[in-house]
Short mmCIF file of C-alpha atoms in Angstrom, two decimals:
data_model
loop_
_atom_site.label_atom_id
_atom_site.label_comp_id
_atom_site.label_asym_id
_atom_site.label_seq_id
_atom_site.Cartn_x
_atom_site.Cartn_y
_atom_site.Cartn_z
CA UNK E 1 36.40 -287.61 159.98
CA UNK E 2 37.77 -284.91 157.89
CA UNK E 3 40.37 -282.85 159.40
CA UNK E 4 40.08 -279.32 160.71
CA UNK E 5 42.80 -278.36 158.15
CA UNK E 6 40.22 -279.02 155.50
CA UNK E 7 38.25 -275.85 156.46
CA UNK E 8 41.08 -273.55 155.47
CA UNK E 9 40.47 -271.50 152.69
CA UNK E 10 42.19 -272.13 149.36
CA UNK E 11 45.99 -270.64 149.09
CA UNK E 12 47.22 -268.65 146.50
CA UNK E 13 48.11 -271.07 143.32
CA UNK E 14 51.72 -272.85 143.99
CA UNK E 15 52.03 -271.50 147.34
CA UNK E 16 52.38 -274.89 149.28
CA UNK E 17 54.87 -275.18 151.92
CA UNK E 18 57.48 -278.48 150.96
CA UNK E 19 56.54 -280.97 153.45
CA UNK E 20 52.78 -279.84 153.69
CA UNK E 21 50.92 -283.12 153.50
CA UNK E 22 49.11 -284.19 149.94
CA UNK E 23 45.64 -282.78 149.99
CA UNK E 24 42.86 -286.03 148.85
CA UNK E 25 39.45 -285.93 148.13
CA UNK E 26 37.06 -289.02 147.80
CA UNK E 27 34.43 -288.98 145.00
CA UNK E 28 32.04 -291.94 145.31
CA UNK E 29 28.29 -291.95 146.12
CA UNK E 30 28.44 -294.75 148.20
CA UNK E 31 28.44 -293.33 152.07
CA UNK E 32 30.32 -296.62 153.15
CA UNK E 33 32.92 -296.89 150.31
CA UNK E 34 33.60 -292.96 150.95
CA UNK E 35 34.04 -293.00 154.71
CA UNK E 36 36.41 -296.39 154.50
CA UNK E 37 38.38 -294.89 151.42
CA UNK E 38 38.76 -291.74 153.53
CA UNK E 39 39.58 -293.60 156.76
CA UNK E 40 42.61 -295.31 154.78
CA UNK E 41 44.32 -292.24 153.82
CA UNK E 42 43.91 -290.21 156.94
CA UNK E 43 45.66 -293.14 158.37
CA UNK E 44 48.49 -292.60 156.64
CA UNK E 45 51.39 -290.16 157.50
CA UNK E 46 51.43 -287.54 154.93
CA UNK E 47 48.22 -287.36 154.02
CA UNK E 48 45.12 -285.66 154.77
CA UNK E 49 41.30 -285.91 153.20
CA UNK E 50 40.17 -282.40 152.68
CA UNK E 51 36.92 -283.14 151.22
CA UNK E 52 34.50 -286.32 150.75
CA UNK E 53 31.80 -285.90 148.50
CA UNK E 54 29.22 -287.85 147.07
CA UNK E 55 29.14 -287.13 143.40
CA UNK E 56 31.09 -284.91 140.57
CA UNK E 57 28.92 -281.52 140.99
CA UNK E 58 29.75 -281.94 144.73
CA UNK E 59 33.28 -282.13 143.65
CA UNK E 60 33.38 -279.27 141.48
CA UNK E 61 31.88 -276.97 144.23
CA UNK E 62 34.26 -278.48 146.90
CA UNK E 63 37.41 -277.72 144.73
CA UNK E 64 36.57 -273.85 144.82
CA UNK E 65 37.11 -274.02 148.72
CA UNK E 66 40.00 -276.64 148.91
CA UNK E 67 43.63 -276.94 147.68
CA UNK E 68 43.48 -280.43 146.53
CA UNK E 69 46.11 -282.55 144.71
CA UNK E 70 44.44 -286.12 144.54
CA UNK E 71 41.31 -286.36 143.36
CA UNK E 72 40.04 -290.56 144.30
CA UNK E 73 37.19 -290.49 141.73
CA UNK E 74 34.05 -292.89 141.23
CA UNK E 75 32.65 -294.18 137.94
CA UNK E 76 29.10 -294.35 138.48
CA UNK E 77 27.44 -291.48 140.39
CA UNK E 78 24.19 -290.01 140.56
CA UNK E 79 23.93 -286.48 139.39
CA UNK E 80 27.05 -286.12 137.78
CA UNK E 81 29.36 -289.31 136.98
CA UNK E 82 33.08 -289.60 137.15
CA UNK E 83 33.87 -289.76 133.37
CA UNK E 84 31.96 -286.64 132.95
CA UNK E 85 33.22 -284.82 136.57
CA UNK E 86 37.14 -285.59 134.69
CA UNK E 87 37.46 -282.84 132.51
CA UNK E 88 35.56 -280.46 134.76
CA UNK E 89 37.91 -280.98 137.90
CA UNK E 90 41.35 -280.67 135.62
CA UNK E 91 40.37 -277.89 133.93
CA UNK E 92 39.15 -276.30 137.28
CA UNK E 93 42.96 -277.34 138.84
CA UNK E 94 45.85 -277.20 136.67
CA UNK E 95 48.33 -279.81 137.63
CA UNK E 96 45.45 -281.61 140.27
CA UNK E 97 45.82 -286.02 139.75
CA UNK E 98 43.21 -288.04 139.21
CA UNK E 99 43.00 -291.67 140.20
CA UNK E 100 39.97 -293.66 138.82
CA UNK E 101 38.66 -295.93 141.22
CA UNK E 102 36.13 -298.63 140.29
CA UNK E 103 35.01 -302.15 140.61
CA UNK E 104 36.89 -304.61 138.05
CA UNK E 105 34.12 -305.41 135.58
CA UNK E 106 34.57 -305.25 131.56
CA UNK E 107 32.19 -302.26 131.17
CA UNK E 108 34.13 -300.40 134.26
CA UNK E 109 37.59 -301.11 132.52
CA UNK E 110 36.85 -299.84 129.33
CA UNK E 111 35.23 -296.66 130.87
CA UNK E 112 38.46 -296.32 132.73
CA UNK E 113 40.63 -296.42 129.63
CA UNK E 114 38.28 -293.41 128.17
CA UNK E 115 38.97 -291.45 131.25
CA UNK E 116 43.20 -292.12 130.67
CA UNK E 117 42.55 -290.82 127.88
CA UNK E 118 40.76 -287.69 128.97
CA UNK E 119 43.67 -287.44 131.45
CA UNK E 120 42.97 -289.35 134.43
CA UNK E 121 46.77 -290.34 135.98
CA UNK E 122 45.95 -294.31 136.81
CA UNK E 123 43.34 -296.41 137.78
CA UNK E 124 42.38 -298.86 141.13
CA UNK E 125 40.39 -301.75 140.91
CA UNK E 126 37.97 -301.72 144.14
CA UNK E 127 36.94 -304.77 145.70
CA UNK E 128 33.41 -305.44 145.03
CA UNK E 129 31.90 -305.02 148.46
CA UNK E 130 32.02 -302.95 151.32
CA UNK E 131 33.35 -306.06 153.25
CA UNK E 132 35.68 -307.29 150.88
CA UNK E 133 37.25 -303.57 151.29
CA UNK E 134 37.65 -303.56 154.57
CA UNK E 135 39.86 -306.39 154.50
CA UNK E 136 42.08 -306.15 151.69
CA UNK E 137 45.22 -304.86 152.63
CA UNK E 138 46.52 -305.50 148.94
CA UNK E 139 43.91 -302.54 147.87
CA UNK E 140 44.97 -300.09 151.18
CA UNK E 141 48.62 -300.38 150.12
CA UNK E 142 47.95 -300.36 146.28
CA UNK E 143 46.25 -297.07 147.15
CA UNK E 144 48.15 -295.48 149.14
CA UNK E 145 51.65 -296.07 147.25
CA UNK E 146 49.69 -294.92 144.29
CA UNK E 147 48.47 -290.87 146.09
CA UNK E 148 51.80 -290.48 147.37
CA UNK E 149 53.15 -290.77 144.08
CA UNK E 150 50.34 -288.65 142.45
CA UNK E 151 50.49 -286.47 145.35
CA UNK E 152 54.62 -285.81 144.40
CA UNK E 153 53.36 -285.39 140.58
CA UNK E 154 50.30 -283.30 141.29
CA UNK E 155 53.15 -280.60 143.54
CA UNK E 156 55.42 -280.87 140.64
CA UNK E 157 53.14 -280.33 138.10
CA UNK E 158 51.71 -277.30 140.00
CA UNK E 159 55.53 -275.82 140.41
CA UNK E 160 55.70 -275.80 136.37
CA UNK E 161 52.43 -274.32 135.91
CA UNK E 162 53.67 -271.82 138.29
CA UNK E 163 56.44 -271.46 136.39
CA UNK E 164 54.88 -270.77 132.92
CA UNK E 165 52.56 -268.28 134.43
CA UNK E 166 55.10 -266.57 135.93
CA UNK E 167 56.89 -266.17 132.79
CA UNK E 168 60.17 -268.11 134.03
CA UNK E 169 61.78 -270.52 131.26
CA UNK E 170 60.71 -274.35 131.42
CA UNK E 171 62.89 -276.96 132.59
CA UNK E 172 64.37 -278.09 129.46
CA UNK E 173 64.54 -281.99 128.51
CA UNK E 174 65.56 -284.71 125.71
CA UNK E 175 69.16 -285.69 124.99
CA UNK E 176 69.74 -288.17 122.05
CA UNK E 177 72.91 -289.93 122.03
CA UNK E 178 74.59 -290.27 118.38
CA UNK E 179 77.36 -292.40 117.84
CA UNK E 180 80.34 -291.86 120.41
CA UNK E 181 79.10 -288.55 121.41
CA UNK E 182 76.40 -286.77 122.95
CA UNK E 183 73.91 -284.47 120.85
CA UNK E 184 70.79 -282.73 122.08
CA UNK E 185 67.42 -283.46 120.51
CA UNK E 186 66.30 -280.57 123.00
CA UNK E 187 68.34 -278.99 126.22
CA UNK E 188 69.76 -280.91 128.76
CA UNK E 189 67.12 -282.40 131.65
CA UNK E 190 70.27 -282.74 133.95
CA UNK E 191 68.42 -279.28 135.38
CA UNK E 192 65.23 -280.74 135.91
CA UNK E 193 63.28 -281.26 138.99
CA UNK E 194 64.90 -284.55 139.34
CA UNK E 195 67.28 -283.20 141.04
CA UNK E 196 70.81 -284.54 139.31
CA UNK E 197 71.76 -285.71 135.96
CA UNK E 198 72.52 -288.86 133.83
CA UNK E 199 74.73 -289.83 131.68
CA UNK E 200 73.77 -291.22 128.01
CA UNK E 201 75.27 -294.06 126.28
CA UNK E 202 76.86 -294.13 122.61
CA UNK E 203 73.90 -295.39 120.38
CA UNK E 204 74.77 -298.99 119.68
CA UNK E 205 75.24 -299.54 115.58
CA UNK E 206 72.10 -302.11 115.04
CA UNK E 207 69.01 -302.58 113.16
CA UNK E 208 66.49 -304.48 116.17
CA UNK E 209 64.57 -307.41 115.27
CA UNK E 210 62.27 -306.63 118.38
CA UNK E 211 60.87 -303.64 120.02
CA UNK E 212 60.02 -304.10 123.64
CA UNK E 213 58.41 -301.52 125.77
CA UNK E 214 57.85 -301.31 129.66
CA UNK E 215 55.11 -298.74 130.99
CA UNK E 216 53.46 -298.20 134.20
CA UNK E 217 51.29 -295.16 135.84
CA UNK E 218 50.78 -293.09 133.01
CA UNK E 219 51.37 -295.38 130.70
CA UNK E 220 47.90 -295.78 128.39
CA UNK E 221 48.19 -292.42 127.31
CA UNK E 222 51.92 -292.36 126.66
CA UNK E 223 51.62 -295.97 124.70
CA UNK E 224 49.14 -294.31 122.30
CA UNK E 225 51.24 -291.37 121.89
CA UNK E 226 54.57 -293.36 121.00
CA UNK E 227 52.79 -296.00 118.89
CA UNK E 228 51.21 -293.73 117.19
CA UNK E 229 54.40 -291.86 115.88
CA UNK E 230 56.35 -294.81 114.83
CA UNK E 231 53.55 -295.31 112.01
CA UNK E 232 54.14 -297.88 109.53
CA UNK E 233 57.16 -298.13 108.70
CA UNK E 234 58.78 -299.98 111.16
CA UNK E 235 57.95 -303.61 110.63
CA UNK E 236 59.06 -305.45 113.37
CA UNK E 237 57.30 -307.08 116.46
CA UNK E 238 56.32 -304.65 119.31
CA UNK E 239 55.70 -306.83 122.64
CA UNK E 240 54.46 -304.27 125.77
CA UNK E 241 54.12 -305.14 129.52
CA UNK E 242 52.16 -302.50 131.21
CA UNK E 243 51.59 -302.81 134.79
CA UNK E 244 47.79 -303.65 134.95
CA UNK E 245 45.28 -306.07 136.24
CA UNK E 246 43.32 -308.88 134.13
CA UNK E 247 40.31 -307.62 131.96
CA UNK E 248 41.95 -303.75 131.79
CA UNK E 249 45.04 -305.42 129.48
CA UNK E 250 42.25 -307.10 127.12
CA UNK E 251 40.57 -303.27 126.51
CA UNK E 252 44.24 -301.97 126.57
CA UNK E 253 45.42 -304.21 123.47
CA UNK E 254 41.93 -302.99 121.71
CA UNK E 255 42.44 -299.53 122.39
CA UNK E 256 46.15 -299.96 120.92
CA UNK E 257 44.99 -301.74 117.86
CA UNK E 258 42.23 -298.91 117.37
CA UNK E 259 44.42 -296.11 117.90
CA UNK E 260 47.89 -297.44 116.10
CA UNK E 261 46.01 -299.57 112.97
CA UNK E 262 48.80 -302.07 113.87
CA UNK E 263 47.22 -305.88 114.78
CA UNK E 264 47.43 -305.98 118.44
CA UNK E 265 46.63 -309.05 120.52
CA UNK E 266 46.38 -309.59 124.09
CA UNK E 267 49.05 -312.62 124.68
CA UNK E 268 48.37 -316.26 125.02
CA UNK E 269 51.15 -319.22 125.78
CA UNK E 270 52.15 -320.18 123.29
CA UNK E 271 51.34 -317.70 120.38
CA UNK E 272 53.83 -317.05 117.71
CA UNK E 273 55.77 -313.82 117.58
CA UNK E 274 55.01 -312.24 113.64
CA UNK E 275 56.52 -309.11 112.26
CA UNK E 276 54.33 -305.63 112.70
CA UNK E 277 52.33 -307.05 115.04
CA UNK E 278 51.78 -305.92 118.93
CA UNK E 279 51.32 -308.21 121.73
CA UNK E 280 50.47 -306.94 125.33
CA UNK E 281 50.82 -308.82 128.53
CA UNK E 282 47.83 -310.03 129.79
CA UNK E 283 47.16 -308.47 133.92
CA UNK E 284 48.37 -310.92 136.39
CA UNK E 285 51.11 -313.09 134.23
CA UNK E 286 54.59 -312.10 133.06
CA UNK E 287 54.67 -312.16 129.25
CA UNK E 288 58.24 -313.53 128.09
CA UNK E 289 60.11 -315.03 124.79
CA UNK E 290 61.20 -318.14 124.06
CA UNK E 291 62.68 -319.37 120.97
CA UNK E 292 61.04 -322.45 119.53
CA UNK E 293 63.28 -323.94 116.05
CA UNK E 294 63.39 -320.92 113.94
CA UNK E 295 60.63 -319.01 115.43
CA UNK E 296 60.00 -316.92 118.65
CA UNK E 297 56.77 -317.79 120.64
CA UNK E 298 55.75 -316.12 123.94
CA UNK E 299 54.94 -317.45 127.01
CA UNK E 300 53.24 -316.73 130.18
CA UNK E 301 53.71 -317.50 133.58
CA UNK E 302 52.99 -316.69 137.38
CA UNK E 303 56.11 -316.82 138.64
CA UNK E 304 55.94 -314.54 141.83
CA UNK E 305 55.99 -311.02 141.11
CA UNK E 306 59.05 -308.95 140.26
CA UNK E 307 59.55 -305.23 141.43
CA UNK E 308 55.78 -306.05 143.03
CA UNK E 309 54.32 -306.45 139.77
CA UNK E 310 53.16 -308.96 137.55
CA UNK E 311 53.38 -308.69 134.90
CA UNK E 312 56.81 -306.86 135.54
CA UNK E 313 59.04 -305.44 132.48
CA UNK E 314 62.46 -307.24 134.04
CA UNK E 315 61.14 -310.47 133.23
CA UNK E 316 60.15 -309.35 129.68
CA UNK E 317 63.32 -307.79 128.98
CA UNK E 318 65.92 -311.20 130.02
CA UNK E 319 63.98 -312.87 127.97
CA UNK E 320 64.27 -310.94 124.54
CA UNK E 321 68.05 -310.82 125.01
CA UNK E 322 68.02 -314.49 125.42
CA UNK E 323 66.30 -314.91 122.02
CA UNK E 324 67.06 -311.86 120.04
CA UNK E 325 70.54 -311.47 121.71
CA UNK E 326 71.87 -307.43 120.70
CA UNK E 327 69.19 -307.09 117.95
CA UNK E 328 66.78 -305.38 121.11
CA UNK E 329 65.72 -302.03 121.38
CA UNK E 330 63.60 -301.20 124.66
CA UNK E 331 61.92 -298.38 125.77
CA UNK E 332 60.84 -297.35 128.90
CA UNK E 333 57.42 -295.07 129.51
CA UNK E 334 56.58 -293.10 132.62
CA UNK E 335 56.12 -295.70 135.98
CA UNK E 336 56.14 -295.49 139.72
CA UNK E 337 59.19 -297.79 140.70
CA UNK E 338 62.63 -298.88 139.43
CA UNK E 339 60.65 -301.87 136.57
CA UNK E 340 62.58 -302.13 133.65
CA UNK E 341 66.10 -301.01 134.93
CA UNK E 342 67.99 -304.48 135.54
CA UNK E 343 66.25 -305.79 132.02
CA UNK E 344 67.72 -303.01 130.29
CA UNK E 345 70.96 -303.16 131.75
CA UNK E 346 70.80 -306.59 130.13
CA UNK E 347 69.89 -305.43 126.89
CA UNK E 348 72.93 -302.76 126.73
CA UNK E 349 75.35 -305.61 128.24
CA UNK E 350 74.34 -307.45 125.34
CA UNK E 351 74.82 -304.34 122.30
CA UNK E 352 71.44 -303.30 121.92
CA UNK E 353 69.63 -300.14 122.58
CA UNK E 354 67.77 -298.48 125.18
CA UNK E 355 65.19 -295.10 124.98
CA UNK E 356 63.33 -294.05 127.64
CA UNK E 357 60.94 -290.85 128.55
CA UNK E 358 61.94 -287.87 129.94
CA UNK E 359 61.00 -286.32 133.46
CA UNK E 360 58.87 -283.53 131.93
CA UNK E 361 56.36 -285.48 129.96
CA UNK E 362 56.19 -288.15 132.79
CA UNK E 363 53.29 -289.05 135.01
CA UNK E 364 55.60 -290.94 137.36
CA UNK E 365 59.62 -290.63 135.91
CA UNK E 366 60.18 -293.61 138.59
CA UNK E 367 60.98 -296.40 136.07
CA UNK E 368 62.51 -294.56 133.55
CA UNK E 369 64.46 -292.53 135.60
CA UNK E 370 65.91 -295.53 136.95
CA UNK E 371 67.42 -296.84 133.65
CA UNK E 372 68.18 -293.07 133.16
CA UNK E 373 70.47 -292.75 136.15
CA UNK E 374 71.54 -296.24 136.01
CA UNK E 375 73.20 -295.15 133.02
CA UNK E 376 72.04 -297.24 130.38
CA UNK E 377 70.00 -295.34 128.06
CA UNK E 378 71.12 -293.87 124.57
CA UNK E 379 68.35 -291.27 124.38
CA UNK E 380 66.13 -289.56 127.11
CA UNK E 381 63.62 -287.74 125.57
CA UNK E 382 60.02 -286.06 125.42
CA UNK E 383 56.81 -288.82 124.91
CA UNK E 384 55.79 -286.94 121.55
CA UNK E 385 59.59 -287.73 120.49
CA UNK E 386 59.85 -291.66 121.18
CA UNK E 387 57.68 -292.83 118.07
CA UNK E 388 59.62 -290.69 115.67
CA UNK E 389 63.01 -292.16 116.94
CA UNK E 390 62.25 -296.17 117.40
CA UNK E 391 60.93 -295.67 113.73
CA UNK E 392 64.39 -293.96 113.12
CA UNK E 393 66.24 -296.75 114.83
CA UNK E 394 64.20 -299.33 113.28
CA UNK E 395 64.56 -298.49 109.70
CA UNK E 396 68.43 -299.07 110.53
CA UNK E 397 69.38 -295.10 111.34
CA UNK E 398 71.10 -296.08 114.42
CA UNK E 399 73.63 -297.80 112.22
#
C-alpha cells in the first residue's frame, strides 16, 4: 500500500528536509512484480513508495504530482517501454536516479547497457518469476543497498542543480599530483559535499606496463568516457573488473570494443595478456594475473566474494603487483563501497600509481573516495579528465 505521504503535492525544487526519507516509484506492468517490488522498499526504514505505476506514460504523469528520487524502471511495458520512458523522466526531474530493473536474458542486458548510456544510474537483474522473487533475499538486499545509495545521489545531485540555478559557484574538483608537490588540474574538492578532504600522493616516476581499472555503479558510462580519451596512443594492456553479473559483462566488453576501437575480450582462464588490448571480467568470477615464463596470462576463479562482489577489484589489483611489481597504474571509477582501496594501497606500497574520479562526476564516489581518503591516490580528478592523463602517464609523462 502506498503511503498517505504520497498524496502530498510536489515541493518546491531542492526543498527537502535532510532526513526526509528517499521518495521510490515502481515502473513495471506486471501487477504482481509491482506490488512485491513496492512491498520491499516500504519495508525498509528510510524509504517510502510514492507512486506505482504500470507503464512509462503512467510515470510521466505521476512525476508531475510527486517528488521522487528513485525511479525502479521496467524494460518491457505496454504503452510506453522503459528505454523510451528514460529520457522522458530525467529530463522531466533534474538530478531524479534511475535503476533498470529486468530479467537477466541477452536481449534484456544489452537493452540495459543502451539505457546506461542514455543515463540510467545501474541496473538489477530480477528473478524470472513472481515466486522466485518472493524468495530471494539476495535480490531484496541487492535492491535496497542499491536506492539508498541512489536515493543519497539523486539529493545530492538535486542540491547542485539547486545550486547552478541559483547562481551560487559549483563545488570545485580535480587535483593532480606532480612530482613532490601538489598542483591543481582544477580547484580543490576538499570543499565538496564529501564532507572533508584528502591528501594526494607525489606521482611515482614510472612508465606502467599495465593499466588496471576498478568500476562499479556508474561505471558503463564512465568506462566509455575514460577509454575513450586515452585514444591510441597508449599501447599497453587495459584489464577492467566492473561489478556486474554474467551475460551483462559479455555486452559490456562489446560495447567497449565498439565505442574505444581497441580489441576488447570478455576473459577466459587462461588467455594471454597482449599489448593494446582490453580484457573485462566476466560477472560472477574474479579476473586476476598470473605470470606464466615470460608472459602474463589471466585467470579466473570463484573464490568467495570480496567487498560482496565478485568479481571484486581487490583481487584484481594483488595480483598485477605480483606480476607487474611498480610498473601498475590503477584507476578507480565511481562505485558504491570501499572495492579497490586495499588493492591500491598495494599498488602504491609497491611504486606505482594510482588515479581515481572525483566526487562531482561520480554516480556513487564510494570506491573511489575510499582510495581518495585512504590516501593513496596521485590524482583525483573529473571522468572527462582520466583518459587524457593515463595516456599522459602511459607515454612515460609521469617520469
Amino acid at each position: 500500500m502506498i503511503n498517505q505521504r504520497s498524496e502530498t503535492r510536489r515541493p518546491a525544487f531542492g526543498t527537502d528536509a535532510a532526513g526526509d526519507p528517499i521518495r521510490v516509484m515502481v515502473v513495471d506492468d506486471a501487477l504482481v512484480i509491482r506490488g512485491m517490488l513496492s512491498k520491499m522498499v516500504e519495508q525498509t526504514d528510510g524509504m517510502e513508495v510514492v507512486a506505482s505505476v504500470g507503464d512509462g506514460e503512467r510515470a510521466l504523469r505521476s512525476l508531475e504530482r510527486h517528488d521522487v528520487d528513485v525511479v525502479i524502471l521496467d524494460i518491457e511495458m505496454p504503452r510506453m517501454d522503459g528505454l523510451t520512458a528514460l529520457p522522458k523522466i530525467i529530463e522531466a526531474t533534474p538530478g531524479i536516479q534511475v535503476l533498470m530493473a529486468s530479467t537477466l536474458t541477452l536481449r534484456n542486458a544489452e537493452i540495459s547497457m543502451k539505457a546506461m548510456s542514455l543515463g540510467a544510474s545501474d541496473y538489477i537483474p530480477k528473478p524470472s518469476s513472481s515466486g522466485e522473487l518472493r524468495n530471494a533475499d539476495d535480490f531484496r538486499q541487492d535492491l535496497i543497498r542499491k536506492v539508498q545509495t541512489l536515493g543519497r545521489t539523486a539529493r545530492r545531485q538535486k542540491r547542485i542543480k539547486a545550486r547552478e540555478k541559483s547562481g551560487a559557484p559549483a563545488a570545485a574538483s580535480g587535483f593532480r599530483a606532480s612530482g613532490g608537490s601538489r598542483t591543481a588540474s582544477a580547484p580543490s574538492p576538499a570543499s565538496s559535499a564529501s564532507g572533508g578532504g584528502f591528501s594526494l600522493r607525489p606521482m611515482a616516476r614510472i612508465k606502467p606496463d599495465i593499466i588496471a581499472i576498478g568500476s562499479s555503479t556508474g561505471g558503463p558510462q564512465a568506462l566509455f568516457k575514460v577509454l575513450k580519451g586515452i585514444g591510441a596512443d597508449a599501447k599497453q594492456p587495459i584489464i577492467i573488473t566492473q561489478h556486474m553479473p554474467p551475460t551483462f559483462t559479455t555486452i559490456l566488453a562489446e560495447h567497449i570494443e565498439k565505442a574505444c576501437g581497441r580489441p576488447t575480450s570478455e576473459a577466459t582462464d587462461g588467455m594471454v595478456i597482449e599489448p593494446g588490448k582490453i580484457y573485462v571480467a566476466p560477472g560472477d568470477f574474479h579476473m586476476q594475473v598470473e605470470s606464466k615464463a615470460v608472459s602474463k596470462v589471466l585467470r579466473l576463479n570463484q573464490d568467495p566474494p570480496e567487498n560482496f562482489c565478485r568479481p571484486a577489484v581487490d583481487p584484481m589489483m594483488r595480483s598485477v603487483v605480483q606480476s607487474y611489481g611498480k610498473n601498475v597504474l590503477a584507476v578507480i571509477l565511481t562505485g558504491m563501497g570501499s572495492d579497490g582501496k586495499n588493492g591500491c594501497e598495494g599498488v602504491v606500497a609497491a611504486g606505482g600509481i594510482v588515479l581515481v574520479q572525483d566526487e562531482q562526476t561520480s554516480v556513487v564516489w564510494g570506491m573511489p573516495g575510499a582510495a581518495a581518503k585512504a590516501g593513496v591516490c596521485s590524482a583525483v580528478m573529473p571522468v572527462d579528465a582520466i583518459g587524457p592523463e593515463i595516456a599522459r602517464v602511459a607515454s612515460g609523462g609521469a617520469l
